[in-house]
């Protein structure tokens, strides 16, 4: 075991937030273990790692130890051959006090690897009955969520446990978007869990978060945000701006070209009489496609999967990303909450008796009845209460 001790200063953080601490892995190594320790009451250091072949994993502030072997790795990290040569511990100086922060790294390289931990797969959850929504030109409306986390970053549930929770809530699809890693992607299709689990990555920085959707490989969060958008475009993926008004992680990144998808309705929009998310959406770009997301991490935090629910008009749940790219989306507060959907030239207001339909130009009408069809126009429509609380959106 090798021990590396150091001290980070606030000046270090301002000069370069992401630091690499090098170490050597000899030929024949079977396991690499990295343990980070520091006074967490005084600061925050995020943890990750790289090898000669590049990215090997990221856990941010969720873990202080990781192991990589050829056959398995700590969630958030990629298993595979332990190539000899220079490796790096990645440290992001997330919070460093003015007096600085001491840290210690203990790095162990072993010639044998322990067996992989055994994780039991939960049973497939029962799904609530589907809502009665007609098809449109051979397409159907499916319910889902575009932002969630597992033990592969800072969530508390395994992929299987998250899938069971989301299906039990009535969702047809769920994008799993762990922070700055793709180690969860192989697990998404490893079992039939009765719900479409879609690959994504939440590219996470101090100046804003974005989801890159699709099986597009790892997106380097250390590079400028324009490179994230290029990576998504070049690899057939889709990029969305996350919780753009989200407190200390609001969107502050410069972009040469603004993505046309954004997480307008996030679980943190607690008071939906507050019109800032809609105002931001209108100012971002004229053709913005709005999606919603719970940003689920663990029960009791954020929203449960499907709070809010994004509905997509698609061939099947696995085609949700294509439906978003085409602008066929709607958002409701939950899977069974009042809903506004576009059915060709009409809007269907479902379970919305007494709510107010607000058209893009500001015209309003009261919805009467549990299942009401009204003429559709261009642009984003919404349902509100008489107190101007947003209940549903429809592109």
Short mmCIF file of C-alpha atoms in Angstrom, two decimals:
data_model
loop_
_atom_site.label_atom_id
_atom_site.label_comp_id
_atom_site.label_asym_id
_atom_site.label_seq_id
_atom_site.Cartn_x
_atom_site.Cartn_y
_atom_site.Cartn_z
CA UNK A 1 0.00 0.00 0.00
CA UNK A 2 1.18 3.50 -0.82
CA UNK A 3 0.10 6.55 1.15
CA UNK A 4 -0.09 10.03 -0.38
CA UNK A 5 -0.75 13.05 1.83
CA UNK A 6 -1.40 16.57 0.68
CA UNK A 7 -3.06 19.89 1.33
CA UNK A 8 -5.41 21.75 -0.99
CA UNK A 9 -5.87 25.50 -0.71
CA UNK A 10 -8.59 27.80 -1.90
CA UNK A 11 -6.07 29.19 -4.40
CA UNK A 12 -5.61 25.63 -5.74
CA UNK A 13 -9.36 25.36 -6.27
CA UNK A 14 -9.55 28.67 -8.09
CA UNK A 15 -6.61 27.73 -10.33
CA UNK A 16 -7.99 24.32 -11.32
CA UNK A 17 -10.89 22.54 -9.67
CA UNK A 18 -10.11 19.07 -11.10
CA UNK A 19 -6.78 17.58 -9.97
CA UNK A 20 -5.04 14.33 -10.87
CA UNK A 21 -2.86 12.47 -8.37
CA UNK A 22 -0.70 9.92 -10.25
CA UNK A 23 0.27 6.42 -9.17
CA UNK A 24 1.73 3.35 -10.88
CA UNK A 25 0.08 -0.01 -11.51
CA UNK A 26 2.55 -2.82 -12.25
CA UNK A 27 2.02 -5.65 -14.73
CA UNK A 28 0.01 -8.55 -13.35
CA UNK A 29 -2.15 -6.48 -11.01
CA UNK A 30 -5.61 -7.95 -10.29
CA UNK A 31 -7.20 -5.24 -8.15
CA UNK A 32 -6.72 -1.54 -7.48
CA UNK A 33 -8.22 0.02 -4.36
CA UNK A 34 -8.26 3.76 -3.61
CA UNK A 35 -9.32 5.19 -0.24
CA UNK A 36 -9.65 8.94 0.35
CA UNK A 37 -9.86 10.52 3.79
CA UNK A 38 -10.23 14.16 4.88
CA UNK A 39 -12.25 16.19 7.36
CA UNK A 40 -15.73 16.20 5.82
CA UNK A 41 -16.93 18.76 8.36
CA UNK A 42 -14.64 21.32 6.69
CA UNK A 43 -14.90 20.64 2.98
CA UNK A 44 -15.90 18.35 0.10
CA UNK A 45 -13.58 16.47 -2.27
CA UNK A 46 -15.14 14.52 -5.14
CA UNK A 47 -13.52 11.24 -6.13
CA UNK A 48 -12.88 9.46 -9.42
CA UNK A 49 -10.14 7.83 -11.40
CA UNK A 50 -8.47 7.19 -14.72
CA UNK A 51 -6.04 4.70 -16.23
CA UNK A 52 -3.89 4.67 -19.37
CA UNK A 53 -7.00 3.88 -21.41
CA UNK A 54 -8.87 6.88 -19.97
CA UNK A 55 -11.95 7.13 -17.74
CA UNK A 56 -12.33 4.39 -15.12
CA UNK A 57 -15.02 5.84 -12.89
CA UNK A 58 -16.53 8.61 -10.83
CA UNK A 59 -18.39 8.68 -7.52
CA UNK A 60 -18.19 12.36 -6.61
CA UNK A 61 -18.79 12.94 -2.93
CA UNK A 62 -20.91 9.79 -2.52
CA UNK A 63 -17.96 7.47 -1.74
CA UNK A 64 -14.50 7.68 -0.26
CA UNK A 65 -13.32 4.23 -1.46
CA UNK A 66 -13.43 2.31 -4.71
CA UNK A 67 -12.05 -0.94 -6.13
CA UNK A 68 -11.51 -1.89 -9.76
CA UNK A 69 -10.86 -5.45 -10.93
CA UNK A 70 -11.03 -7.09 -14.34
CA UNK A 71 -14.37 -8.77 -13.60
CA UNK A 72 -16.17 -6.22 -11.41
CA UNK A 73 -15.84 -2.77 -9.87
CA UNK A 74 -17.40 -0.56 -7.23
CA UNK A 75 -20.63 1.02 -8.62
CA UNK A 76 -19.67 4.13 -10.56
CA UNK A 77 -16.47 2.51 -11.87
CA UNK A 78 -15.70 0.39 -14.91
CA UNK A 79 -14.29 -3.13 -14.61
CA UNK A 80 -11.79 -4.38 -17.13
CA UNK A 81 -8.12 -5.14 -17.68
CA UNK A 82 -5.80 -3.35 -15.25
CA UNK A 83 -3.30 -2.11 -17.79
CA UNK A 84 0.15 -1.41 -16.35
CA UNK A 85 1.45 2.12 -16.26
CA UNK A 86 0.40 5.51 -14.90
CA UNK A 87 -3.05 5.71 -13.33
CA UNK A 88 -4.61 8.75 -11.68
CA UNK A 89 -6.89 9.47 -8.76
CA UNK A 90 -9.20 12.28 -9.83
CA UNK A 91 -10.08 14.80 -7.13
CA UNK A 92 -12.50 17.65 -7.69
CA UNK A 93 -12.00 20.39 -5.12
CA UNK A 94 -15.72 20.94 -4.64
CA UNK A 95 -15.54 22.86 -1.35
CA UNK A 96 -12.24 24.06 0.14
CA UNK A 97 -12.20 26.47 3.13
CA UNK A 98 -9.93 29.54 3.19
CA UNK A 99 -7.50 27.79 5.56
CA UNK A 100 -7.21 24.81 3.18
CA UNK A 101 -7.97 21.10 3.48
CA UNK A 102 -5.63 18.19 4.30
CA UNK A 103 -6.25 14.88 2.56
CA UNK A 104 -4.81 11.35 2.54
CA UNK A 105 -4.94 8.76 -0.23
CA UNK A 106 -4.26 5.10 0.47
CA UNK A 107 -3.70 3.15 -2.74
CA UNK A 108 -3.48 -0.63 -2.74
CA UNK A 109 -2.52 -2.72 -5.78
CA UNK A 110 -3.07 -6.46 -5.26
CA UNK A 111 -2.22 -9.51 -7.36
CA UNK A 112 -5.48 -11.25 -6.40
CA UNK A 113 -9.02 -9.95 -6.56
CA UNK A 114 -11.86 -10.71 -4.17
CA UNK A 115 -15.05 -12.23 -5.60
CA UNK A 116 -17.74 -9.86 -6.83
CA UNK A 117 -20.40 -8.89 -4.28
CA UNK A 118 -23.70 -10.68 -4.84
CA UNK A 119 -26.75 -8.46 -5.29
CA UNK A 120 -30.22 -10.03 -5.23
CA UNK A 121 -32.52 -8.98 -8.06
CA UNK A 122 -35.90 -7.80 -6.70
CA UNK A 123 -39.08 -9.24 -8.18
CA UNK A 124 -40.84 -7.39 -10.98
CA UNK A 125 -43.31 -4.99 -9.42
CA UNK A 126 -47.02 -4.93 -10.16
CA UNK A 127 -47.99 -2.03 -12.40
CA UNK A 128 -51.19 -0.01 -11.79
CA UNK A 129 -53.80 -0.13 -14.57
CA UNK A 130 -53.03 2.05 -17.59
CA UNK A 131 -55.05 5.17 -18.22
CA UNK A 132 -57.51 5.14 -21.11
CA UNK A 133 -55.69 7.24 -23.70
CA UNK A 134 -56.37 6.75 -27.43
CA UNK A 135 -53.63 6.08 -29.97
CA UNK A 136 -52.62 8.76 -32.49
CA UNK A 137 -51.62 7.61 -35.99
CA UNK A 138 -50.34 4.31 -34.63
CA UNK A 139 -48.44 5.94 -31.74
CA UNK A 140 -49.34 5.80 -28.05
CA UNK A 141 -48.73 8.04 -25.07
CA UNK A 142 -46.33 6.49 -22.53
CA UNK A 143 -45.53 7.68 -19.01
CA UNK A 144 -41.98 8.08 -17.77
CA UNK A 145 -39.28 10.05 -16.03
CA UNK A 146 -36.08 11.46 -17.53
CA UNK A 147 -33.84 11.86 -14.48
CA UNK A 148 -32.97 9.33 -11.76
CA UNK A 149 -30.00 8.00 -9.80
CA UNK A 150 -28.81 4.68 -8.37
CA UNK A 151 -25.95 3.38 -6.24
CA UNK A 152 -23.74 4.01 -9.28
CA UNK A 153 -23.58 7.64 -8.12
CA UNK A 154 -25.32 9.17 -5.10
CA UNK A 155 -28.59 7.22 -5.12
CA UNK A 156 -29.54 4.62 -2.53
CA UNK A 157 -31.21 1.96 -4.73
CA UNK A 158 -29.76 -0.60 -7.11
CA UNK A 159 -30.88 -0.54 -10.74
CA UNK A 160 -33.31 -3.39 -10.03
CA UNK A 161 -34.76 -1.72 -6.96
CA UNK A 162 -35.22 1.55 -8.83
CA UNK A 163 -36.92 -0.26 -11.71
CA UNK A 164 -39.35 -1.97 -9.34
CA UNK A 165 -40.20 1.34 -7.67
CA UNK A 166 -40.77 3.13 -10.99
CA UNK A 167 -42.92 0.34 -12.46
CA UNK A 168 -44.95 0.19 -9.27
CA UNK A 169 -45.64 3.88 -9.70
CA UNK A 170 -47.15 3.24 -13.15
CA UNK A 171 -44.24 4.30 -15.38
CA UNK A 172 -43.52 2.75 -18.77
CA UNK A 173 -39.95 4.03 -19.06
CA UNK A 174 -37.24 5.56 -16.89
CA UNK A 175 -33.98 7.24 -17.87
CA UNK A 176 -31.21 6.29 -15.43
CA UNK A 177 -28.77 9.19 -15.36
CA UNK A 178 -26.05 8.70 -12.78
CA UNK A 179 -23.55 11.51 -12.29
CA UNK A 180 -20.50 11.61 -14.59
CA UNK A 181 -20.44 7.86 -15.20
CA UNK A 182 -21.84 5.17 -17.47
CA UNK A 183 -21.09 2.19 -15.22
CA UNK A 184 -24.83 1.61 -14.78
CA UNK A 185 -25.52 1.18 -18.50
CA UNK A 186 -24.73 -2.58 -18.73
CA UNK A 187 -27.22 -3.28 -15.93
CA UNK A 188 -30.14 -1.54 -17.64
CA UNK A 189 -30.78 -4.40 -20.07
CA UNK A 190 -29.39 -7.28 -18.02
CA UNK A 191 -32.86 -8.41 -16.90
CA UNK A 192 -36.50 -7.96 -17.92
CA UNK A 193 -37.91 -5.70 -15.22
CA UNK A 194 -41.18 -4.84 -16.95
CA UNK A 195 -40.13 -1.26 -17.66
CA UNK A 196 -37.91 0.29 -20.33
CA UNK A 197 -34.73 1.51 -18.61
CA UNK A 198 -33.04 4.07 -20.85
CA UNK A 199 -29.33 4.98 -20.70
CA UNK A 200 -28.21 8.45 -19.73
CA UNK A 201 -25.54 10.38 -17.87
CA UNK A 202 -25.96 13.52 -15.79
CA UNK A 203 -22.95 15.60 -16.72
CA UNK A 204 -22.37 17.41 -13.45
CA UNK A 205 -20.34 20.55 -12.71
CA UNK A 206 -20.49 23.45 -10.29
CA UNK A 207 -21.91 25.66 -13.04
CA UNK A 208 -24.78 23.50 -14.14
CA UNK A 209 -25.95 19.97 -14.93
CA UNK A 210 -27.11 18.45 -18.21
CA UNK A 211 -28.39 15.01 -19.13
CA UNK A 212 -26.93 13.34 -22.18
CA UNK A 213 -29.38 10.63 -23.24
CA UNK A 214 -28.54 7.50 -25.21
CA UNK A 215 -25.91 4.79 -25.29
CA UNK A 216 -23.27 7.26 -26.45
CA UNK A 217 -20.32 6.42 -24.20
CA UNK A 218 -18.84 8.49 -21.42
CA UNK A 219 -19.16 12.29 -21.72
CA UNK A 220 -16.17 14.15 -20.29
CA UNK A 221 -17.55 16.55 -17.67
CA UNK A 222 -14.11 18.22 -17.43
CA UNK A 223 -14.51 19.77 -20.90
CA UNK A 224 -16.65 22.81 -21.89
CA UNK A 225 -20.40 22.33 -22.18
CA UNK A 226 -20.32 22.80 -25.96
CA UNK A 227 -18.31 19.57 -26.16
CA UNK A 228 -21.08 17.70 -24.32
CA UNK A 229 -23.57 18.83 -26.94
CA UNK A 230 -21.21 17.85 -29.77
CA UNK A 231 -20.62 14.45 -28.18
CA UNK A 232 -24.36 13.84 -27.97
CA UNK A 233 -24.95 14.97 -31.53
CA UNK A 234 -22.00 13.04 -33.02
CA UNK A 235 -22.99 9.79 -31.28
CA UNK A 236 -26.73 9.92 -31.95
CA UNK A 237 -27.69 11.10 -28.47
CA UNK A 238 -29.69 13.98 -27.06
CA UNK A 239 -28.72 16.64 -24.52
CA UNK A 240 -31.09 18.30 -22.06
CA UNK A 241 -30.44 21.19 -19.67
CA UNK A 242 -31.29 20.03 -16.12
CA UNK A 243 -33.11 22.05 -13.42
CA UNK A 244 -31.92 25.36 -14.96
CA UNK A 245 -33.16 27.33 -11.92
CA UNK A 246 -31.96 24.72 -9.41
CA UNK A 247 -30.43 26.72 -6.58
CA UNK A 248 -26.67 26.22 -6.33
CA UNK A 249 -26.68 24.05 -9.47
CA UNK A 250 -28.60 26.44 -11.74
CA UNK A 251 -27.45 26.58 -15.35
CA UNK A 252 -24.55 29.05 -15.72
CA UNK A 253 -22.55 27.37 -18.49
CA UNK A 254 -21.87 29.30 -21.71
CA UNK A 255 -23.07 27.60 -24.88
CA UNK A 256 -22.58 28.57 -28.51
CA UNK A 257 -25.81 26.77 -29.44
CA UNK A 258 -28.58 26.21 -26.94
CA UNK A 259 -30.01 22.66 -26.78
CA UNK A 260 -33.68 22.47 -27.72
CA UNK A 261 -34.61 20.18 -24.78
CA UNK A 262 -34.74 21.24 -21.14
CA UNK A 263 -35.99 19.92 -17.83
CA UNK A 264 -38.50 22.72 -17.33
CA UNK A 265 -40.50 20.89 -14.63
CA UNK A 266 -38.27 19.47 -11.90
CA UNK A 267 -39.30 18.00 -8.55
CA UNK A 268 -37.79 21.09 -6.93
CA UNK A 269 -40.57 23.26 -8.42
CA UNK A 270 -42.46 23.06 -5.15
CA UNK A 271 -44.68 26.13 -5.61
CA UNK A 272 -46.00 25.90 -9.14
CA UNK A 273 -47.58 29.34 -8.89
CA UNK A 274 -44.00 30.58 -9.25
CA UNK A 275 -43.71 31.24 -12.98
CA UNK A 276 -39.92 31.43 -13.30
CA UNK A 277 -39.43 27.98 -14.94
CA UNK A 278 -41.96 28.82 -17.66
CA UNK A 279 -40.45 32.28 -18.14
CA UNK A 280 -37.00 30.70 -18.46
CA UNK A 281 -38.35 28.20 -21.00
CA UNK A 282 -39.86 30.96 -23.12
CA UNK A 283 -36.60 32.92 -23.03
CA UNK A 284 -34.30 29.95 -23.75
CA UNK A 285 -35.44 29.35 -27.34
CA UNK A 286 -38.70 29.50 -29.29
CA UNK A 287 -38.78 25.80 -30.16
CA UNK A 288 -37.86 24.46 -26.71
CA UNK A 289 -39.15 20.96 -25.92
CA UNK A 290 -40.08 20.76 -22.24
CA UNK A 291 -39.60 17.59 -20.23
CA UNK A 292 -40.10 16.86 -16.54
CA UNK A 293 -38.09 14.81 -14.08
CA UNK A 294 -38.07 13.73 -10.47
CA UNK A 295 -34.25 13.64 -10.07
CA UNK A 296 -34.90 10.73 -7.70
CA UNK A 297 -32.04 9.74 -5.39
CA UNK A 298 -33.65 8.01 -2.40
CA UNK A 299 -37.04 7.76 -0.71
CA UNK A 300 -37.73 10.93 1.24
CA UNK A 301 -35.54 13.16 -0.95
CA UNK A 302 -36.45 14.89 -4.22
CA UNK A 303 -39.57 13.39 -5.81
CA UNK A 304 -40.49 9.77 -6.30
CA UNK A 305 -40.07 8.47 -9.87
CA UNK A 306 -42.80 10.07 -11.95
CA UNK A 307 -43.08 13.21 -9.80
CA UNK A 308 -43.49 14.83 -12.27
CA UNK A 309 -44.31 12.45 -15.11
CA UNK A 310 -43.29 13.12 -18.69
CA UNK A 311 -45.55 11.58 -21.33
CA UNK A 312 -44.19 10.84 -24.80
CA UNK A 313 -46.06 9.92 -27.98
CA UNK A 314 -44.01 7.05 -29.38
CA UNK A 315 -44.00 3.64 -31.04
CA UNK A 316 -43.06 2.03 -27.72
CA UNK A 317 -41.50 3.12 -24.39
CA UNK A 318 -37.97 2.38 -25.61
CA UNK A 319 -38.44 5.07 -28.32
CA UNK A 320 -38.92 7.85 -25.75
CA UNK A 321 -35.78 9.76 -26.75
CA UNK A 322 -36.90 9.96 -30.36
CA UNK A 323 -40.29 11.28 -29.27
CA UNK A 324 -38.59 14.00 -27.24
CA UNK A 325 -36.38 14.96 -30.19
CA UNK A 326 -39.57 15.30 -32.27
CA UNK A 327 -41.28 17.42 -29.60
CA UNK A 328 -44.04 14.94 -28.75
CA UNK A 329 -44.16 15.47 -24.98
CA UNK A 330 -46.52 16.41 -22.16
CA UNK A 331 -45.97 16.72 -18.41
CA UNK A 332 -48.22 16.03 -15.44
CA UNK A 333 -47.64 16.26 -11.70
CA UNK A 334 -47.76 12.44 -11.41
CA UNK A 335 -48.78 9.30 -13.29
CA UNK A 336 -52.42 9.57 -12.21
CA UNK A 337 -52.75 13.36 -11.98
CA UNK A 338 -54.73 15.64 -14.34
CA UNK A 339 -53.31 15.42 -17.84
CA UNK A 340 -53.30 17.46 -21.03
CA UNK A 341 -52.36 15.62 -24.25
CA UNK A 342 -52.30 16.50 -27.93
CA UNK A 343 -54.38 14.16 -30.11
CA UNK A 344 -53.78 15.52 -33.61
CA UNK A 345 -55.85 18.68 -33.96
CA UNK A 346 -57.40 18.32 -30.50
CA UNK A 347 -56.29 18.46 -26.88
CA UNK A 348 -57.50 15.85 -24.41
CA UNK A 349 -57.93 17.16 -20.87
CA UNK A 350 -58.12 14.07 -18.65
CA UNK A 351 -59.33 14.18 -15.02
CA UNK A 352 -59.19 17.98 -15.24
CA UNK A 353 -62.72 19.04 -14.30
CA UNK A 354 -62.68 22.61 -12.98
CA UNK A 355 -59.15 23.38 -14.10
CA UNK A 356 -58.25 26.25 -16.43
CA UNK A 357 -56.76 25.67 -19.87
CA UNK A 358 -54.22 28.40 -20.71
CA UNK A 359 -53.33 28.77 -24.39
CA UNK A 360 -49.98 30.16 -25.63
CA UNK A 361 -51.41 33.62 -26.23
CA UNK A 362 -52.95 33.78 -22.75
CA UNK A 363 -56.56 32.91 -23.63
CA UNK A 364 -58.26 30.87 -20.90
CA UNK A 365 -61.20 28.53 -20.61
CA UNK A 366 -62.56 26.33 -17.84
CA UNK A 367 -62.49 22.58 -18.45
CA UNK A 368 -65.76 20.85 -17.62
CA UNK A 369 -65.95 17.09 -17.19
CA UNK A 370 -63.43 14.32 -16.49
CA UNK A 371 -62.62 13.73 -20.16
CA UNK A 372 -62.82 16.77 -22.43
CA UNK A 373 -61.68 17.43 -25.98
CA UNK A 374 -60.94 20.98 -27.12
CA UNK A 375 -59.38 22.37 -30.33
CA UNK A 376 -55.58 22.48 -30.27
CA UNK A 377 -53.38 25.35 -31.41
CA UNK A 378 -49.65 25.77 -31.90
CA UNK A 379 -47.33 26.14 -28.94
CA UNK A 380 -47.26 25.09 -25.30
CA UNK A 381 -50.59 24.77 -23.47
CA UNK A 382 -51.07 24.24 -19.76
CA UNK A 383 -53.66 23.43 -17.14
CA UNK A 384 -53.84 25.56 -14.01
CA UNK A 385 -55.96 25.88 -10.91
CA UNK A 386 -57.90 29.09 -10.32
CA UNK A 387 -54.91 30.19 -8.21
CA UNK A 388 -52.57 29.93 -11.25
CA UNK A 389 -50.86 26.78 -10.00
CA UNK A 390 -49.56 24.77 -12.96
CA UNK A 391 -51.01 21.24 -13.04
CA UNK A 392 -50.03 19.98 -16.51
CA UNK A 393 -48.15 21.07 -19.65
CA UNK A 394 -48.47 19.99 -23.27
CA UNK A 395 -46.23 20.84 -26.21
#
